[in-house]
GROMACS .gro file of C-alpha atoms in nm:
model
  463
    1SER     CA    1  -6.872  10.343   3.731
    2PHE     CA    2  -6.508  10.359   3.628
    3THR     CA    3  -6.308  10.039   3.692
    4ASP     CA    4  -6.012   9.846   3.566
    5ILE     CA    5  -6.080   9.520   3.382
    6SER     CA    6  -6.082   9.322   3.707
    7GLY     CA    7  -6.354   9.546   3.850
    8ILE     CA    8  -6.144   9.757   4.088
    9GLN     CA    9  -6.279  10.110   4.111
   10VAL     CA   10  -6.069  10.394   3.969
   11PRO     CA   11  -6.083  10.702   4.196
   12TYR     CA   12  -6.215  10.996   3.995
   13SER     CA   13  -6.349  11.350   4.022
   14LEU     CA   14  -6.661  11.494   3.855
   15THR     CA   15  -6.700  11.837   3.703
   16TYR     CA   16  -7.028  11.966   3.562
   17GLN     CA   17  -7.022  12.184   3.252
   18GLN     CA   18  -7.258  12.357   3.006
   19GLY     CA   19  -7.547  12.400   3.248
   20ASP     CA   20  -7.478  12.061   3.400
   21SER     CA   21  -7.555  11.887   3.068
   22VAL     CA   22  -7.196  11.762   3.044
   23ILE     CA   23  -7.012  11.563   3.307
   24LEU     CA   24  -6.632  11.561   3.293
   25VAL     CA   25  -6.499  11.245   3.460
   26GLN     CA   26  -6.132  11.275   3.547
   27PRO     CA   27  -5.915  11.005   3.713
   28ASN     CA   28  -5.749  11.127   4.031
   29ASN     CA   29  -5.425  10.947   3.935
   30LYS     CA   30  -5.246  10.878   3.613
   31LEU     CA   31  -5.387  10.566   3.445
   32ALA     CA   32  -5.150  10.279   3.373
   33GLY     CA   33  -5.031  10.241   3.016
   34LEU     CA   34  -5.153   9.957   2.795
   35THR     CA   35  -5.433   9.876   3.036
   36LYS     CA   36  -5.804   9.810   2.985
   37TYR     CA   37  -6.064  10.012   3.178
   38GLN     CA   38  -6.442   9.995   3.180
   39PHE     CA   39  -6.656  10.312   3.188
   40LYS     CA   40  -7.031  10.281   3.238
   41ILE     CA   41  -7.334  10.508   3.285
   42SER     CA   42  -7.652  10.317   3.360
   43ASN     CA   43  -8.008  10.428   3.283
   44ALA     CA   44  -8.069  10.442   3.658
   45LEU     CA   45  -7.905  10.786   3.645
   46ARG     CA   46  -8.162  11.063   3.699
   47SER     CA   47  -8.159  11.437   3.653
   48ALA     CA   48  -8.249  11.676   3.934
   49THR     CA   49  -8.607  11.664   3.806
   50ASN     CA   50  -8.603  11.282   3.786
   51GLY     CA   51  -8.553  11.268   3.410
   52ALA     CA   52  -8.418  10.935   3.284
   53PHE     CA   53  -8.079  10.890   3.120
   54THR     CA   54  -8.198  10.732   2.798
   55ASN     CA   55  -7.876  10.605   2.636
   56PRO     CA   56  -7.664  10.387   2.869
   57VAL     CA   57  -7.287  10.396   2.814
   58ASP     CA   58  -7.064  10.088   2.836
   59LYS     CA   59  -6.721  10.157   2.696
   60LEU     CA   60  -6.399   9.958   2.707
   61LEU     CA   61  -6.106  10.198   2.717
   62ILE     CA   62  -5.750  10.094   2.638
   63THR     CA   63  -5.473  10.333   2.732
   64ARG     CA   64  -5.180  10.386   2.499
   65ILE     CA   65  -4.818  10.291   2.565
   66ASP     CA   66  -4.656  10.475   2.851
   67SER     CA   67  -4.319  10.539   2.689
   68THR     CA   68  -4.143  10.652   3.006
   69ARG     CA   69  -3.849  10.435   3.113
   70LYS     CA   70  -3.954  10.187   3.379
   71PHE     CA   71  -3.603  10.106   3.502
   72PRO     CA   72  -3.280  10.307   3.543
   73ALA     CA   73  -3.054  10.319   3.238
   74ILE     CA   74  -2.762  10.074   3.241
   75THR     CA   75  -2.496   9.989   2.983
   76ASP     CA   76  -2.569   9.742   2.706
   77ASN     CA   77  -2.336   9.486   2.865
   78GLU     CA   78  -2.506   9.529   3.202
   79LEU     CA   79  -2.843   9.480   3.033
   80LEU     CA   80  -2.728   9.160   2.864
   81ASP     CA   81  -2.592   9.037   3.198
   82LYS     CA   82  -2.924   9.113   3.367
   83VAL     CA   83  -3.134   8.938   3.102
   84GLN     CA   84  -2.914   8.629   3.104
   85GLN     CA   85  -2.909   8.607   3.483
   86GLN     CA   86  -3.284   8.655   3.525
   87THR     CA   87  -3.364   8.406   3.248
   88PHE     CA   88  -3.120   8.157   3.400
   89LYS     CA   89  -3.344   8.140   3.707
   90TYR     CA   90  -3.605   7.950   3.505
   91PHE     CA   91  -3.368   7.654   3.471
   92TRP     CA   92  -3.184   7.689   3.802
   93ASP     CA   93  -3.438   7.806   4.062
   94PHE     CA   94  -3.735   7.642   3.888
   95GLY     CA   95  -3.560   7.323   3.777
   96HIS     CA   96  -3.743   7.007   3.881
   97PRO     CA   97  -3.649   6.926   4.244
   98VAL     CA   98  -3.594   6.553   4.182
   99SER     CA   99  -3.454   6.520   3.831
  100GLY     CA  100  -3.307   6.868   3.788
  101LEU     CA  101  -3.460   6.876   3.439
  102ALA     CA  102  -3.649   7.173   3.295
  103ARG     CA  103  -4.023   7.187   3.334
  104GLU     CA  104  -4.216   7.238   3.013
  105ARG     CA  105  -4.362   7.566   3.139
  106ASN     CA  106  -4.410   7.745   3.469
  107THR     CA  107  -4.739   7.563   3.533
  108SER     CA  108  -4.625   7.211   3.438
  109GLY     CA  109  -4.580   7.060   3.782
  110ASP     CA  110  -4.391   6.732   3.740
  111VAL     CA  111  -4.388   6.738   3.359
  112VAL     CA  112  -4.037   6.799   3.228
  113THR     CA  113  -3.930   6.846   2.868
  114SER     CA  114  -3.644   6.664   2.700
  115GLY     CA  115  -3.559   6.931   2.445
  116GLY     CA  116  -3.606   7.219   2.686
  117SER     CA  117  -3.380   7.037   2.932
  118GLY     CA  118  -3.108   7.025   2.668
  119PHE     CA  119  -3.142   7.401   2.638
  120GLY     CA  120  -3.136   7.425   3.018
  121ILE     CA  121  -2.809   7.233   3.037
  122MET     CA  122  -2.652   7.479   2.793
  123ALA     CA  123  -2.793   7.761   3.006
  124MET     CA  124  -2.623   7.610   3.313
  125VAL     CA  125  -2.288   7.603   3.136
  126THR     CA  126  -2.345   7.969   3.054
  127GLY     CA  127  -2.441   8.038   3.416
  128ILE     CA  128  -2.114   7.890   3.542
  129GLU     CA  129  -1.910   8.089   3.292
  130ARG     CA  130  -2.096   8.410   3.385
  131GLY     CA  131  -2.054   8.351   3.757
  132PHE     CA  132  -2.424   8.306   3.832
  133ILE     CA  133  -2.334   7.974   3.999
  134THR     CA  134  -2.006   7.802   4.078
  135ARG     CA  135  -1.858   7.520   3.875
  136ALA     CA  136  -1.917   7.287   4.171
  137GLN     CA  137  -2.285   7.383   4.184
  138GLY     CA  138  -2.323   7.330   3.811
  139LEU     CA  139  -2.145   6.996   3.825
  140ALA     CA  140  -2.370   6.875   4.108
  141ARG     CA  141  -2.686   6.966   3.913
  142LEU     CA  142  -2.551   6.797   3.598
  143GLN     CA  143  -2.472   6.485   3.799
  144THR     CA  144  -2.833   6.477   3.919
  145ILE     CA  145  -2.966   6.525   3.566
  146VAL     CA  146  -2.740   6.269   3.402
  147ALA     CA  147  -2.800   6.007   3.671
  148PHE     CA  148  -3.176   6.053   3.631
  149LEU     CA  149  -3.156   6.025   3.252
  150LYS     CA  150  -2.932   5.718   3.270
  151ASN     CA  151  -3.092   5.524   3.553
  152THR     CA  152  -3.452   5.642   3.594
  153ALA     CA  153  -3.592   5.795   3.276
  154VAL     CA  154  -3.777   5.561   3.040
  155LYS     CA  155  -3.612   5.540   2.699
  156VAL     CA  156  -3.725   5.383   2.372
  157LYS     CA  157  -3.443   5.260   2.147
  158GLY     CA  158  -3.215   5.481   2.354
  159ALA     CA  159  -3.419   5.790   2.267
  160PHE     CA  160  -3.627   6.003   2.500
  161PRO     CA  161  -3.991   6.109   2.480
  162HIS     CA  162  -4.101   6.469   2.437
  163TRP     CA  163  -4.219   6.479   2.800
  164LEU     CA  164  -4.121   6.284   3.111
  165ASN     CA  165  -4.245   6.276   3.467
  166GLY     CA  166  -3.966   6.455   3.651
  167THR     CA  167  -4.008   6.244   3.962
  168THR     CA  168  -4.065   5.893   3.828
  169GLY     CA  169  -3.905   5.915   3.483
  170ALA     CA  170  -4.218   5.770   3.321
  171ILE     CA  171  -4.319   5.877   2.972
  172GLN     CA  172  -4.578   6.154   2.977
  173PRO     CA  173  -4.758   6.123   2.640
  174PHE     CA  174  -4.741   6.439   2.430
  175SER     CA  175  -5.055   6.321   2.252
  176THR     CA  176  -5.250   5.997   2.224
  177ASN     CA  177  -5.016   5.844   1.967
  178ASP     CA  178  -4.703   6.035   2.068
  179ASN     CA  179  -4.628   5.816   2.369
  180GLY     CA  180  -4.277   5.697   2.291
  181ALA     CA  181  -3.951   5.824   2.149
  182ASP     CA  182  -3.921   6.173   2.002
  183LEU     CA  183  -3.597   6.185   1.802
  184VAL     CA  184  -3.594   6.563   1.759
  185GLU     CA  185  -3.641   6.632   2.129
  186THR     CA  186  -3.372   6.371   2.195
  187SER     CA  187  -3.132   6.558   1.965
  188TYR     CA  188  -3.183   6.885   2.157
  189LEU     CA  189  -3.116   6.700   2.481
  190MET     CA  190  -2.802   6.539   2.338
  191MET     CA  191  -2.679   6.874   2.205
  192GLY     CA  192  -2.696   7.007   2.561
  193LEU     CA  193  -2.534   6.700   2.714
  194LEU     CA  194  -2.247   6.697   2.464
  195THR     CA  195  -2.190   7.067   2.528
  196ALA     CA  196  -2.166   6.991   2.900
  197ARG     CA  197  -1.934   6.698   2.828
  198GLN     CA  198  -1.694   6.933   2.650
  199TYR     CA  199  -1.717   7.190   2.930
  200PHE     CA  200  -1.656   6.957   3.223
  201ASN     CA  201  -1.314   6.850   3.102
  202GLY     CA  202  -1.140   6.800   3.436
  203SER     CA  203  -0.935   6.490   3.512
  204ASP     CA  204  -1.092   6.428   3.854
  205VAL     CA  205  -1.325   6.135   3.914
  206ALA     CA  206  -1.647   6.341   3.922
  207GLU     CA  207  -1.599   6.513   3.586
  208THR     CA  208  -1.454   6.201   3.424
  209THR     CA  209  -1.757   5.998   3.536
  210LEU     CA  210  -1.994   6.265   3.410
  211ARG     CA  211  -1.835   6.252   3.065
  212THR     CA  212  -1.850   5.873   3.060
  213ASP     CA  213  -2.219   5.874   3.151
  214ILE     CA  214  -2.298   6.133   2.884
  215ASN     CA  215  -2.115   5.920   2.627
  216THR     CA  216  -2.324   5.621   2.731
  217LEU     CA  217  -2.648   5.817   2.684
  218TYR     CA  218  -2.543   5.945   2.340
  219ASN     CA  219  -2.403   5.612   2.219
  220ASN     CA  220  -2.722   5.430   2.322
  221VAL     CA  221  -2.947   5.638   2.095
  222GLU     CA  222  -3.037   5.412   1.802
  223TRP     CA  223  -3.046   5.684   1.538
  224ASP     CA  224  -3.039   5.426   1.259
  225TRP     CA  225  -3.352   5.255   1.397
  226PHE     CA  226  -3.544   5.572   1.312
  227ARG     CA  227  -3.487   5.508   0.942
  228ASN     CA  228  -3.798   5.288   0.982
  229GLY     CA  229  -3.671   4.986   0.791
  230ASN     CA  230  -3.356   5.137   0.638
  231GLN     CA  231  -3.536   5.408   0.444
  232ASN     CA  232  -3.322   5.704   0.340
  233VAL     CA  233  -3.490   5.942   0.582
  234LEU     CA  234  -3.529   5.966   0.960
  235TYR     CA  235  -3.866   5.946   1.132
  236TRP     CA  236  -3.962   6.176   1.419
  237HIS     CA  237  -4.150   5.934   1.650
  238TYR     CA  238  -4.158   5.570   1.750
  239SER     CA  239  -4.399   5.419   2.003
  240PRO     CA  240  -4.326   5.095   2.190
  241ASP     CA  241  -4.691   4.984   2.152
  242LYS     CA  242  -4.805   5.173   1.841
  243GLY     CA  243  -4.495   5.153   1.628
  244TRP     CA  244  -4.461   5.414   1.353
  245ILE     CA  245  -4.822   5.531   1.381
  246MET     CA  246  -4.722   5.900   1.385
  247ASN     CA  247  -4.557   5.847   1.043
  248MET     CA  248  -4.377   6.183   1.041
  249GLN     CA  249  -4.061   6.205   0.836
  250ILE     CA  250  -3.799   6.458   0.945
  251LYS     CA  251  -3.749   6.660   0.629
  252GLY     CA  252  -3.612   7.013   0.602
  253TRP     CA  253  -3.596   7.304   0.606
  254ASN     CA  254  -3.710   7.335   0.968
  255GLU     CA  255  -3.567   7.316   1.321
  256CYS     CA  256  -3.423   6.964   1.286
  257LEU     CA  257  -3.079   7.001   1.126
  258ILE     CA  258  -2.925   6.905   1.461
  259THR     CA  259  -3.101   6.566   1.446
  260TYR     CA  260  -2.922   6.470   1.125
  261VAL     CA  261  -2.589   6.611   1.246
  262LEU     CA  262  -2.599   6.399   1.561
  263ALA     CA  263  -2.724   6.089   1.377
  264ALA     CA  264  -2.445   6.125   1.121
  265SER     CA  265  -2.191   6.170   1.402
  266SER     CA  266  -2.287   5.858   1.598
  267THR     CA  267  -2.015   5.591   1.607
  268THR     CA  268  -2.259   5.327   1.733
  269HIS     CA  269  -2.581   5.389   1.536
  270GLY     CA  270  -2.478   5.622   1.255
  271ILE     CA  271  -2.649   5.697   0.925
  272PRO     CA  272  -2.490   5.719   0.578
  273PRO     CA  273  -2.481   6.044   0.377
  274ILE     CA  274  -2.772   5.940   0.153
  275VAL     CA  275  -3.010   5.961   0.451
  276TYR     CA  276  -2.914   6.327   0.487
  277THR     CA  277  -2.928   6.418   0.120
  278ASN     CA  278  -3.241   6.217   0.029
  279GLY     CA  279  -3.421   6.265   0.361
  280TRP     CA  280  -3.338   6.593   0.527
  281ALA     CA  281  -3.242   6.787   0.213
  282SER     CA  282  -3.483   6.614  -0.031
  283ASN     CA  283  -3.196   6.625  -0.283
  284GLY     CA  284  -3.238   7.002  -0.290
  285GLY     CA  285  -3.603   6.977  -0.390
  286THR     CA  286  -3.917   7.171  -0.310
  287GLY     CA  287  -3.973   7.227   0.061
  288PHE     CA  288  -3.601   7.253   0.127
  289VAL     CA  289  -3.453   7.495  -0.126
  290ASN     CA  290  -3.635   7.827  -0.165
  291GLY     CA  291  -3.424   8.090  -0.344
  292GLY     CA  292  -3.703   8.347  -0.352
  293THR     CA  293  -3.683   8.712  -0.248
  294PHE     CA  294  -3.913   8.839   0.025
  295GLY     CA  295  -3.911   9.212   0.075
  296SER     CA  296  -3.546   9.313   0.047
  297TYR     CA  297  -3.389   8.977   0.125
  298GLN     CA  298  -3.320   8.653  -0.059
  299LEU     CA  299  -3.405   8.334   0.129
  300PRO     CA  300  -3.192   8.028   0.043
  301LEU     CA  301  -3.399   7.762   0.221
  302GLY     CA  302  -3.735   7.688   0.376
  303PRO     CA  303  -4.096   7.804   0.346
  304SER     CA  304  -4.214   8.139   0.216
  305TYR     CA  305  -4.100   8.423   0.443
  306GLY     CA  306  -3.889   8.172   0.637
  307GLY     CA  307  -4.147   8.038   0.881
  308PRO     CA  308  -4.132   8.091   1.260
  309LEU     CA  309  -3.802   8.231   1.383
  310PHE     CA  310  -3.725   7.932   1.604
  311LEU     CA  311  -3.612   7.758   1.284
  312ALA     CA  312  -3.307   7.987   1.298
  313HIS     CA  313  -3.247   7.918   1.667
  314TYR     CA  314  -3.293   7.563   1.797
  315SER     CA  315  -3.034   7.372   1.593
  316PHE     CA  316  -2.801   7.670   1.597
  317LEU     CA  317  -2.776   7.691   1.974
  318GLY     CA  318  -2.486   7.450   1.925
  319ILE     CA  319  -2.417   7.448   1.550
  320ASN     CA  320  -2.218   7.759   1.459
  321PRO     CA  321  -2.351   7.897   1.127
  322ASN     CA  322  -2.054   8.130   1.077
  323GLY     CA  323  -1.850   8.004   0.784
  324LEU     CA  324  -2.084   7.706   0.742
  325SER     CA  325  -2.177   7.644   0.378
  326ASP     CA  326  -2.270   7.348   0.161
  327THR     CA  327  -2.433   7.276  -0.173
  328TYR     CA  328  -2.758   7.425  -0.055
  329ALA     CA  329  -2.684   7.741   0.143
  330ASN     CA  330  -2.457   7.963   0.345
  331TYR     CA  331  -2.613   7.907   0.684
  332LEU     CA  332  -2.530   8.246   0.831
  333THR     CA  333  -2.695   8.409   0.529
  334GLN     CA  334  -2.994   8.177   0.573
  335ASN     CA  335  -3.047   8.267   0.939
  336LYS     CA  336  -2.970   8.636   0.904
  337ASN     CA  337  -3.201   8.685   0.607
  338HIS     CA  338  -3.474   8.477   0.768
  339THR     CA  339  -3.457   8.712   1.068
  340LEU     CA  340  -3.454   9.029   0.856
  341ILE     CA  341  -3.748   8.906   0.646
  342ASN     CA  342  -3.944   8.839   0.966
  343ARG     CA  343  -3.864   9.184   1.103
  344GLN     CA  344  -3.941   9.363   0.777
  345PHE     CA  345  -4.274   9.185   0.753
  346CYS     CA  346  -4.364   9.298   1.105
  347MET     CA  347  -4.274   9.658   1.029
  348ASN     CA  348  -4.449   9.682   0.691
  349PHE     CA  349  -4.723   9.421   0.670
  350GLY     CA  350  -4.811   9.312   1.023
  351LEU     CA  351  -5.167   9.259   1.138
  352ALA     CA  352  -5.360   9.587   1.157
  353GLY     CA  353  -5.341   9.747   1.501
  354SER     CA  354  -5.070   9.510   1.619
  355GLY     CA  355  -4.831   9.791   1.719
  356TYR     CA  356  -4.533   9.629   1.549
  357SER     CA  357  -4.237   9.857   1.483
  358ASP     CA  358  -3.861   9.858   1.439
  359SER     CA  359  -3.845   9.783   1.813
  360ILE     CA  360  -4.144   9.549   1.842
  361TRP     CA  361  -4.095   9.256   1.610
  362GLY     CA  362  -4.038   8.882   1.595
  363LEU     CA  363  -4.291   8.611   1.506
  364THR     CA  364  -4.230   8.257   1.632
  365ALA     CA  365  -4.406   7.973   1.813
  366CYS     CA  366  -4.539   8.095   2.147
  367ASP     CA  367  -4.843   8.129   2.368
  368ILE     CA  368  -5.126   8.338   2.225
  369PRO     CA  369  -5.446   8.448   2.402
  370GLY     CA  370  -5.620   8.125   2.497
  371SER     CA  371  -5.389   7.893   2.303
  372TYR     CA  372  -5.047   7.829   2.145
  373ALA     CA  373  -4.948   7.890   1.782
  374ALA     CA  374  -4.651   7.877   1.548
  375CYS     CA  375  -4.668   8.246   1.458
  376SER     CA  376  -4.495   8.357   1.138
  377PRO     CA  377  -4.548   8.604   0.853
  378THR     CA  378  -4.792   8.355   0.698
  379ASN     CA  379  -4.963   8.297   1.035
  380ASP     CA  380  -4.960   8.638   1.201
  381ARG     CA  381  -5.173   8.639   1.516
  382GLY     CA  382  -5.075   8.985   1.638
  383VAL     CA  383  -4.853   8.832   1.907
  384ILE     CA  384  -4.485   8.905   1.967
  385ALA     CA  385  -4.258   8.662   2.157
  386PRO     CA  386  -3.949   8.830   2.305
  387THR     CA  387  -3.745   8.514   2.231
  388ALA     CA  388  -3.781   8.578   1.857
  389ALA     CA  389  -3.578   8.899   1.840
  390LEU     CA  390  -3.355   8.832   2.142
  391SER     CA  391  -3.243   8.487   2.028
  392SER     CA  392  -3.158   8.640   1.690
  393MET     CA  393  -2.893   8.864   1.849
  394PRO     CA  394  -2.601   8.687   1.672
  395TYR     CA  395  -2.763   8.754   1.333
  396THR     CA  396  -2.908   9.103   1.379
  397PRO     CA  397  -2.728   9.262   1.676
  398ALA     CA  398  -2.842   9.623   1.623
  399GLU     CA  399  -3.202   9.533   1.548
  400SER     CA  400  -3.224   9.281   1.832
  401MET     CA  401  -3.068   9.524   2.080
  402ALA     CA  402  -3.328   9.787   1.986
  403ALA     CA  403  -3.602   9.534   2.061
  404LEU     CA  404  -3.437   9.430   2.388
  405LYS     CA  405  -3.416   9.789   2.511
  406PHE     CA  406  -3.780   9.857   2.423
  407TYR     CA  407  -3.900   9.539   2.591
  408TYR     CA  408  -3.702   9.613   2.907
  409TYR     CA  409  -3.723   9.989   2.946
  410VAL     CA  410  -4.067  10.066   2.797
  411LEU     CA  411  -4.268   9.745   2.838
  412GLY     CA  412  -4.075   9.618   3.140
  413ASP     CA  413  -4.353   9.689   3.387
  414LYS     CA  414  -4.570   9.448   3.184
  415ILE     CA  415  -4.337   9.175   3.061
  416TRP     CA  416  -4.021   9.168   3.281
  417LYS     CA  417  -4.083   8.917   3.559
  418GLU     CA  418  -3.918   8.659   3.785
  419TYR     CA  419  -3.776   8.443   3.503
  420GLY     CA  420  -3.696   8.718   3.255
  421PHE     CA  421  -3.937   8.821   2.984
  422VAL     CA  422  -4.278   8.654   2.976
  423ASP     CA  423  -4.345   8.427   2.682
  424ALA     CA  424  -4.540   8.668   2.464
  425PHE     CA  425  -4.756   8.979   2.441
  426ALA     CA  426  -5.014   9.133   2.209
  427LEU     CA  427  -5.048   9.511   2.207
  428ARG     CA  428  -5.352   9.477   1.979
  429GLU     CA  429  -5.540   9.313   2.265
  430THR     CA  430  -5.331   9.456   2.550
  431TRP     CA  431  -5.258   9.094   2.646
  432PHE     CA  432  -4.946   8.992   2.835
  433ALA     CA  433  -4.872   8.625   2.897
  434SER     CA  434  -4.815   8.506   3.251
  435SER     CA  435  -4.630   8.202   3.115
  436PHE     CA  436  -4.266   8.104   3.070
  437LEU     CA  437  -4.167   7.813   2.841
  438ALA     CA  438  -3.838   7.626   2.855
  439ILE     CA  439  -3.803   7.618   2.477
  440ASP     CA  440  -3.842   7.997   2.459
  441GLN     CA  441  -3.639   8.102   2.764
  442GLY     CA  442  -3.347   7.872   2.681
  443PRO     CA  443  -3.255   8.019   2.341
  444ILE     CA  444  -3.249   8.371   2.492
  445ILE     CA  445  -2.968   8.304   2.739
  446ILE     CA  446  -2.781   8.073   2.499
  447MET     CA  447  -2.791   8.291   2.189
  448LEU     CA  448  -2.704   8.604   2.386
  449GLU     CA  449  -2.394   8.415   2.501
  450ASN     CA  450  -2.312   8.298   2.150
  451TYR     CA  451  -2.338   8.662   2.040
  452ARG     CA  452  -2.111   8.776   2.322
  453THR     CA  453  -1.846   8.503   2.334
  454GLY     CA  454  -1.942   8.210   2.110
  455LEU     CA  455  -1.919   7.989   2.419
  456LEU     CA  456  -2.181   7.726   2.330
  457TRP     CA  457  -2.085   7.722   1.962
  458ASN     CA  458  -1.722   7.664   2.054
  459LEU     CA  459  -1.801   7.388   2.300
  460PHE     CA  460  -2.044   7.194   2.084
  461THR     CA  461  -1.843   7.218   1.764
  462SER     CA  462  -1.535   7.102   1.954
  463CYS     CA  463  -1.703   6.758   1.947
   0.00000   0.00000   0.00000
């Protein structure tokens, strides 16, 4: 028998050779690339004289990459347009029908994500600017979202949980003890809302009211409460019935710079500078400052090899790293070198058989076969997430464009779907995710726009 991995028979022809002691089995059609097939010969096979076939065969075959182009060639700008527009559908077409917020993933039902919704709001601003939807359509969706957040969604000290029920607004616990406010997710949501506030700057009643409501949401977040008794650090979680049980301080370097920026900016519940320097930056101590060289690149901040690439993306969807420096780092250098270290690791030291190359690279948090993992050079699972390289476009435009073209033209028949690129893939196992995640799709459309026009950077930093 000759079947694909789901058991569907492959049509084939037989040719007998060498006095019929060799059988040549040849598929009638070209086999698909990067696909698993099963080839079996059972011991029920008999010769013409009823001799038994003594050594059964059971082989898993995996075809190599089919490097032909799967789609017609288009210009780089047309390709960027296409990727942004297709990815936008995750937040627009698949947005929750009641709240308008972004679902955690494409199988989440009523579960919506606060942080991913912040990314989705920034994607909607991009969609208006790109002409995917009209300004009136975008405004109507934002009115739905903001009204739901203001009037329906459950908040704790003005902050939002990681997950909400998109219909009722009830808290959907992220884990047993994580059943209250998530300050980091709240900061991603506020980054998106403030970006929308700056964009919808009309003097009419609708846009004026939208801005007022967004201000109310932001001003009601009790950032200073999350100092947990006036400590000089912010805490990630607070539960209305379990208090500070999660006990997780928000300390850098990681994806949470935006949390301290927004807390420091609050005019109603602000934090003093010492909370930033002692808490987030650990006074420049271990765990924040790095200074080591990894491969060819020096890394100012963070863990060895930089950690997952989303550390260079989430906060910087709104915060513009260009020209941004302080005592600790130049933040464009930080993000660019983090990306180049990640890429160089993939090319030179990636997991054996992973298929990484100068066009297949980028380790970050994503789905993996059977689970989810924060992939990085120090936790390489053989899985590539398209968001890693694509969301790095502002830092490594040539290298990210090479990855984009390979993903679209060569792997497009496997990973280009209804909401853009699927979450992840593993050539080592010929595994292709069927999932889409808000926190991975959002940075693609946003960072491609920041690369092209700086739109979201300009809007957010105008606050």
